[in-house]
Amino acid sequence: MQQSWSGYLRAPTQTERPAGTAARRIDVYAELLRNNIRGFIDQCFPLCRASVSAACWEDLIEGFFSQGTWHHSP
């Protein structure tokens, strides 16, 4: 179950919702998670954000979510 949740949270447009999970609930959770982490990234890297286009910044953020190693737990 944890793998299906993390897969969906990393790439919700490319991964099926986990079975037995209410669509509205997991979508709200995914949005909150992304907004929260995006806020941290925006605050920690303001110069990086200012030096690239908005589209490039969005691609970098999406790459962090879908390919980043932050989702591995010990």
N, CA, C and O atoms as a printed pandas DataFrame, in Angstrom:
     atom_number atom_name residue_name chain_id  residue_number  x_coord  y_coord  z_coord
0              1         N          MET        A               1    0.817   -1.192    0.000
1              2        CA          MET        A               1    0.000    0.000    0.000
2              3         C          MET        A               1    0.865    1.262    0.000
3              4         O          MET        A               1    0.549    2.236   -0.684
4              5         N          GLN        A               2    1.957    1.241    0.771
5              6        CA          GLN        A               2    2.829    2.410    0.840
6              7         C          GLN        A               2    3.427    2.720   -0.530
7              8         O          GLN        A               2    3.536    3.888   -0.904
8              9         N          GLN        A               3    3.812    1.695   -1.279
9             10        CA          GLN        A               3    4.390    1.926   -2.605
10            11         C          GLN        A               3    3.371    2.525   -3.561
11            12         O          GLN        A               3    3.711    3.400   -4.357
12            13         N          SER        A               4    2.128    2.067   -3.494
13            14        CA          SER        A               4    1.118    2.625   -4.391
14            15         C          SER        A               4    0.816    4.081   -4.033
15            16         O          SER        A               4    0.599    4.906   -4.921
16            17         N          TRP        A               5    0.803    4.398   -2.739
17            18        CA          TRP        A               5    0.599    5.785   -2.320
18            19         C          TRP        A               5    1.759    6.661   -2.771
19            20         O          TRP        A               5    1.548    7.723   -3.356
20            21         N          SER        A               6    2.984    6.219   -2.501
21            22        CA          SER        A               6    4.135    7.054   -2.859
22            23         C          SER        A               6    4.244    7.210   -4.368
23            24         O          SER        A               6    4.614    8.281   -4.850
24            25         N          GLY        A               7    3.929    6.164   -5.121
25            26        CA          GLY        A               7    3.940    6.271   -6.579
26            27         C          GLY        A               7    2.943    7.302   -7.070
27            28         O          GLY        A               7    3.246    8.098   -7.958
28            29         N          TYR        A               8    1.757    7.285   -6.491
29            30        CA          TYR        A               8    0.732    8.250   -6.882
30            31         C          TYR        A               8    1.114    9.668   -6.473
31            32         O          TYR        A               8    0.902   10.613   -7.232
32            33         N          LEU        A               9    1.674    9.818   -5.282
33            34        CA          LEU        A               9    2.054   11.154   -4.815
34            35         C          LEU        A               9    3.205   11.729   -5.625
35            36         O          LEU        A               9    3.281   12.943   -5.812
36            37         N          ARG        A              10    4.105   10.871   -6.110
37            38        CA          ARG        A              10    5.222   11.348   -6.937
38            39         C          ARG        A              10    4.753   11.769   -8.323
39            40         O          ARG        A              10    5.229   12.769   -8.861
40            41         N          ALA        A              11    3.826   11.017   -8.905
41            42        CA          ALA        A              11    3.400   11.300  -10.282
42            43         C          ALA        A              11    1.906   11.014  -10.434
43            44         O          ALA        A              11    1.534   10.007  -11.037
44            45         N          PRO        A              12    1.046   11.882   -9.897
45            46        CA          PRO        A              12   -0.391   11.602   -9.920
46            47         C          PRO        A              12   -1.010   11.554  -11.314
47            48         O          PRO        A              12   -2.027   10.887  -11.503
48            49         N          THR        A              13   -0.433   12.233  -12.279
49            50        CA          THR        A              13   -1.006   12.202  -13.624
50            51         C          THR        A              13   -0.570   10.970  -14.407
51            52         O          THR        A              13   -1.143   10.669  -15.454
52            53         N          GLN        A              14    0.436   10.256  -13.913
53            54        CA          GLN        A              14    0.959    9.089  -14.621
54            55         C          GLN        A              14    0.720    7.780  -13.877
55            56         O          GLN        A              14    1.068    6.711  -14.379
56            57         N          THR        A              15    0.131    7.853  -12.688
57            58        CA          THR        A              15   -0.039    6.676  -11.847
58            59         C          THR        A              15   -1.495    6.561  -11.416
59            60         O          THR        A              15   -2.145    7.566  -11.129
60            61         N          GLU        A              16   -1.998    5.343  -11.372
61            62        CA          GLU        A              16   -3.369    5.135  -10.907
62            63         C          GLU        A              16   -3.481    5.430   -9.418
63            64         O          GLU        A              16   -2.531    5.247   -8.657
64            65         N          ARG        A              17   -4.656    5.888   -9.023
65            66        CA          ARG        A              17   -4.907    6.081   -7.592
66            67         C          ARG        A              17   -4.841    4.730   -6.894
67            68         O          ARG        A              17   -5.255    3.718   -7.460
68            69         N          PRO        A              18   -4.330    4.707   -5.684
69            70        CA          PRO        A              18   -4.279    3.452   -4.934
70            71         C          PRO        A              18   -5.685    2.883   -4.707
71            72         O          PRO        A              18   -6.628    3.624   -4.428
72            73         N          ALA        A              19   -5.807    1.582   -4.828
73            74        CA          ALA        A              19   -7.093    0.914   -4.634
74            75         C          ALA        A              19   -7.593    1.146   -3.212
75            76         O          ALA        A              19   -6.817    1.155   -2.257
76            77         N          GLY        A              20   -8.897    1.333   -3.095
77            78        CA          GLY        A              20   -9.503    1.516   -1.785
78            79         C          GLY        A              20   -9.328    2.900   -1.196
79            80         O          GLY        A              20   -9.638    3.124   -0.026
80            81         N          THR        A              21   -8.835    3.827   -1.997
81            82        CA          THR        A              21   -8.607    5.190   -1.518
82            83         C          THR        A              21   -9.603    6.125   -2.192
83            84         O          THR        A              21   -9.748    6.109   -3.415
84            85         N          ALA        A              22  -10.278    6.928   -1.408
85            86        CA          ALA        A              22  -11.226    7.893   -1.963
86            87         C          ALA        A              22  -10.467    8.923   -2.798
87            88         O          ALA        A              22   -9.503    9.529   -2.330
88            89         N          ALA        A              23  -10.914    9.113   -4.039
89            90        CA          ALA        A              23  -10.223   10.005   -4.974
90            91         C          ALA        A              23  -10.053   11.409   -4.397
91            92         O          ALA        A              23   -8.960   11.973   -4.449
92            93         N          ARG        A              24  -11.100   11.959   -3.864
93            94        CA          ARG        A              24  -11.044   13.332   -3.332
94            95         C          ARG        A              24  -10.020   13.441   -2.209
95            96         O          ARG        A              24   -9.270   14.415   -2.143
96            97         N          ARG        A              25   -9.985   12.456   -1.338
97            98        CA          ARG        A              25   -9.075   12.523   -0.191
98            99         C          ARG        A              25   -7.616   12.463   -0.611
99           100         O          ARG        A              25   -6.806   13.268   -0.152
100          101         N          ILE        A              26   -7.273   11.523   -1.475
101          102        CA          ILE        A              26   -5.860   11.415   -1.852
102          103         C          ILE        A              26   -5.448   12.594   -2.726
103          104         O          ILE        A              26   -4.299   13.032   -2.669
104          105         N          ASP        A              27   -6.371   13.114   -3.532
105          106        CA          ASP        A              27   -6.036   14.278   -4.353
106          107         C          ASP        A              27   -5.789   15.514   -3.490
107          108         O          ASP        A              27   -4.883   16.296   -3.775
108          109         N          VAL        A              28   -6.588   15.693   -2.441
109          110        CA          VAL        A              28   -6.362   16.808   -1.512
110          111         C          VAL        A              28   -5.021   16.620   -0.808
111          112         O          VAL        A              28   -4.256   17.574   -0.667
112          113         N          TYR        A              29   -4.734   15.402   -0.369
113          114        CA          TYR        A              29   -3.469   15.118    0.301
114          115         C          TYR        A              29   -2.293   15.399   -0.636
115          116         O          TYR        A              29   -1.307   16.014   -0.230
116          117         N          ALA        A              30   -2.398   14.948   -1.886
117          118        CA          ALA        A              30   -1.323   15.173   -2.860
118          119         C          ALA        A              30   -1.106   16.663   -3.097
119          120         O          ALA        A              30    0.034   17.120   -3.185
120          121         N          GLU        A              31   -2.190   17.416   -3.199
121          122        CA          GLU        A              31   -2.072   18.859   -3.412
122          123         C          GLU        A              31   -1.430   19.546   -2.207
123          124         O          GLU        A              31   -0.564   20.406   -2.371
124          125         N          LEU        A              32   -1.848   19.173   -1.007
125          126        CA          LEU        A              32   -1.255   19.755    0.199
126          127         C          LEU        A              32    0.232   19.434    0.298
127          128         O          LEU        A              32    1.040   20.304    0.619
128          129         N          LEU        A              33    0.584   18.196    0.025
129          130        CA          LEU        A              33    1.985   17.785    0.071
130          131         C          LEU        A              33    2.818   18.584   -0.930
131          132         O          LEU        A              33    3.873   19.114   -0.583
132          133         N          ARG        A              34    2.342   18.667   -2.163
133          134        CA          ARG        A              34    3.079   19.400   -3.193
134          135         C          ARG        A              34    3.197   20.885   -2.854
135          136         O          ARG        A              34    4.267   21.474   -3.006
136          137         N          ASN        A              35    2.118   21.483   -2.404
137          138        CA          ASN        A              35    2.163   22.907   -2.054
138          139         C          ASN        A              35    3.117   23.166   -0.896
139          140         O          ASN        A              35    3.845   24.158   -0.899
140          141         N          ASN        A              36    3.115   22.286    0.081
141          142        CA          ASN        A              36    3.984   22.437    1.239
142          143         C          ASN        A              36    5.457   22.336    0.839
143          144         O          ASN        A              36    6.262   23.196    1.195
144          145         N          ILE        A              37    5.799   21.301    0.113
145          146        CA          ILE        A              37    7.194   21.102   -0.301
146          147         C          ILE        A              37    7.611   22.178   -1.296
147          148         O          ILE        A              37    8.740   22.667   -1.247
148          149         N          ARG        A              38    6.706   22.547   -2.197
149          150        CA          ARG        A              38    7.007   23.624   -3.154
150          151         C          ARG        A              38    7.315   24.926   -2.415
151          152         O          ARG        A              38    8.217   25.664   -2.812
152          153         N          GLY        A              39    6.581   25.208   -1.354
153          154        CA          GLY        A              39    6.838   26.403   -0.553
154          155         C          GLY        A              39    8.226   26.388    0.064
155          156         O          GLY        A              39    8.918   27.406    0.076
156          157         N          PHE        A              40    8.638   25.222    0.581
157          158        CA          PHE        A              40    9.985   25.101    1.143
158          159         C          PHE        A              40   11.046   25.319    0.067
159          160         O          PHE        A              40   12.023   26.034    0.290
160          161         N          ILE        A              41   10.854   24.709   -1.086
161          162        CA          ILE        A              41   11.829   24.845   -2.172
162          163         C          ILE        A              41   11.900   26.301   -2.635
163          164         O          ILE        A              41   12.990   26.839   -2.826
164          165         N          ASP        A              42   10.752   26.933   -2.814
165          166        CA          ASP        A              42   10.726   28.338   -3.241
166          167         C          ASP        A              42   11.467   29.236   -2.250
167          168         O          ASP        A              42   12.190   30.145   -2.659
168          169         N          GLN        A              43   11.291   28.989   -0.949
169          170        CA          GLN        A              43   11.951   29.804    0.070
170          171         C          GLN        A              43   13.446   29.532    0.151
171          172         O          GLN        A              43   14.229   30.441    0.429
172          173         N          CYS        A              44   13.846   28.298   -0.087
173          174        CA          CYS        A              44   15.264   27.934    0.042
174          175         C          CYS        A              44   16.094   28.300   -1.185
175          176         O          CYS        A              44   17.310   28.463   -1.086
176          177         N          PHE        A              45   15.446   28.428   -2.335
177          178        CA          PHE        A              45   16.184   28.677   -3.570
178          179         C          PHE        A              45   15.618   29.861   -4.353
179          180         O          PHE        A              45   15.288   29.708   -5.528
180          181         N          PRO        A              46   15.497   31.043   -3.728
181          182        CA          PRO        A              46   14.900   32.176   -4.435
182          183         C          PRO        A              46   15.735   32.657   -5.621
183          184         O          PRO        A              46   15.175   33.087   -6.629
184          185         N          LEU        A              47   17.046   32.593   -5.520
185          186        CA          LEU        A              47   17.884   33.044   -6.636
186          187         C          LEU        A              47   17.792   32.090   -7.817
187          188         O          LEU        A              47   17.776   32.521   -8.970
188          189         N          CYS        A              48   17.733   30.816   -7.534
189          190        CA          CYS        A              48   17.561   29.831   -8.615
190          191         C          CYS        A              48   16.232   30.059   -9.320
191          192         O          CYS        A              48   16.153   30.048  -10.549
192          193         N          ARG        A              49   15.198   30.265   -8.525
193          194        CA          ARG        A              49   13.872   30.483   -9.098
194          195         C          ARG        A              49   13.855   31.737   -9.966
195          196         O          ARG        A              49   13.237   31.752  -11.031
196          197         N          ALA        A              50   14.534   32.786   -9.511
197          198        CA          ALA        A              50   14.550   34.045  -10.256
198          199         C          ALA        A              50   15.391   33.965  -11.526
199          200         O          ALA        A              50   15.199   34.757  -12.448
200          201         N          SER        A              51   16.319   33.018  -11.579
201          202        CA          SER        A              51   17.235   32.965  -12.720
202          203         C          SER        A              51   16.755   32.067  -13.859
203          204         O          SER        A              51   17.408   31.999  -14.900
204          205         N          VAL        A              52   15.637   31.383  -13.682
205          206        CA          VAL        A              52   15.102   30.541  -14.757
206          207         C          VAL        A              52   13.665   30.956  -15.052
207          208         O          VAL        A              52   13.030   31.644  -14.253
208          209         N          SER        A              53   13.169   30.539  -16.188
209          210        CA          SER        A              53   11.790   30.867  -16.550
210          211         C          SER        A              53   10.816   30.109  -15.651
211          212         O          SER        A              53   11.183   29.127  -15.005
212          213         N          ALA        A              54    9.584   30.573  -15.620
213          214        CA          ALA        A              54    8.554   29.911  -14.809
214          215         C          ALA        A              54    8.341   28.474  -15.271
215          216         O          ALA        A              54    8.157   27.576  -14.449
216          217         N          ALA        A              55    8.365   28.255  -16.583
217          218        CA          ALA        A              55    8.178   26.902  -17.114
218          219         C          ALA        A              55    9.326   25.984  -16.703
219          220         O          ALA        A              55    9.103   24.827  -16.346
220          221         N          CYS        A              56   10.536   26.493  -16.754
221          222        CA          CYS        A              56   11.705   25.711  -16.345
222          223         C          CYS        A              56   11.625   25.379  -14.858
223          224         O          CYS        A              56   11.917   24.253  -14.455
224          225         N          TRP        A              57   11.233   26.352  -14.045
225          226        CA          TRP        A              57   11.105   26.123  -12.603
226          227         C          TRP        A              57   10.067   25.033  -12.328
227          228         O          TRP        A              57   10.287   24.163  -11.485
228          229         N          GLU        A              58    8.946   25.080  -13.032
229          230        CA          GLU        A              58    7.913   24.053  -12.861
230          231         C          GLU        A              58    8.449   22.675  -13.245
231          232         O          GLU        A              58    8.161   21.684  -12.574
232          233         N          ASP        A              59    9.229   22.613  -14.326
233          234        CA          ASP        A              59    9.832   21.338  -14.736
234          235         C          ASP        A              59   10.792   20.815  -13.672
235          236         O          ASP        A              59   10.825   19.616  -13.397
236          237         N          LEU        A              60   11.566   21.706  -13.080
237          238        CA          LEU        A              60   12.494   21.299  -12.019
238          239         C          LEU        A              60   11.742   20.775  -10.793
239          240         O          LEU        A              60   12.131   19.768  -10.202
240          241         N          ILE        A              61   10.674   21.458  -10.421
241          242        CA          ILE        A              61    9.869   21.029   -9.274
242          243         C          ILE        A              61    9.244   19.666   -9.554
243          244         O          ILE        A              61    9.284   18.778   -8.703
244          245         N          GLU        A              62    8.670   19.500  -10.732
245          246        CA          GLU        A              62    8.057   18.215  -11.084
246          247         C          GLU        A              62    9.102   17.106  -11.120
247          248         O          GLU        A              62    8.829   15.980  -10.704
248          249         N          GLY        A              63   10.295   17.421  -11.615
249          250        CA          GLY        A              63   11.381   16.443  -11.614
250          251         C          GLY        A              63   11.770   16.040  -10.208
251          252         O          GLY        A              63   12.072   14.875   -9.948
252          253         N          PHE        A              64   11.763   16.997   -9.306
253          254        CA          PHE        A              64   12.067   16.695   -7.908
254          255         C          PHE        A              64   11.043   15.719   -7.340
255          256         O          PHE        A              64   11.404   14.753   -6.668
256          257         N          PHE        A              65    9.776   15.972   -7.610
257          258        CA          PHE        A              65    8.739   15.080   -7.097
258          259         C          PHE        A              65    8.808   13.698   -7.735
259          260         O          PHE        A              65    8.747   12.690   -7.031
260          261         N          SER        A              66    8.933   13.640   -9.041
261          262        CA          SER        A              66    8.843   12.342   -9.712
262          263         C          SER        A              66   10.133   11.539   -9.680
263          264         O          SER        A              66   10.084   10.309   -9.693
264          265         N          GLN        A              67   11.289   12.202   -9.639
265          266        CA          GLN        A              67   12.558   11.482   -9.735
266          267         C          GLN        A              67   13.468   11.666   -8.531
267          268         O          GLN        A              67   14.499   11.001   -8.430
268          269         N          GLY        A              68   13.104   12.557   -7.619
269          270        CA          GLY        A              68   13.945   12.825   -6.457
270          271         C          GLY        A              68   14.031   11.637   -5.516
271          272         O          GLY        A              68   13.162   10.765   -5.508
272          273         N          THR        A              69   15.083   11.618   -4.731
273          274        CA          THR        A              69   15.274   10.511   -3.793
274          275         C          THR        A              69   14.713   10.829   -2.414
275          276         O          THR        A              69   14.952   10.077   -1.469
276          277         N          TRP        A              70   13.983   11.913   -2.278
277          278        CA          TRP        A              70   13.401   12.296   -0.993
278          279         C          TRP        A              70   12.383   11.280   -0.497
279          280         O          TRP        A              70   12.096   11.224    0.699
280          281         N          HIS        A              71   11.840   10.483   -1.394
281          282        CA          HIS        A              71   10.774    9.557   -1.025
282          283         C          HIS        A              71   11.279    8.228   -0.474
283          284         O          HIS        A              71   10.473    7.385   -0.079
284          285         N          HIS        A              72   12.584    8.022   -0.439
285          286        CA          HIS        A              72   13.115    6.774    0.117
286          287         C          HIS        A              72   13.206    6.887    1.633
287          288         O          HIS        A              72   13.724    7.872    2.159
288          289         N          SER        A              73   12.714    5.903    2.311
289          290        CA          SER        A              73   12.830    5.901    3.768
290          291         C          SER        A              73   13.670    4.703    4.201
291          292         O          SER        A              73   13.682    3.676    3.523
292          293         N          PRO        A              74   14.374    4.831    5.331
293          294        CA          PRO        A              74   15.257    3.736    5.769
294          295         C          PRO        A              74   14.490    2.488    6.148
295          296         O          PRO        A              74   15.092    1.487    6.535
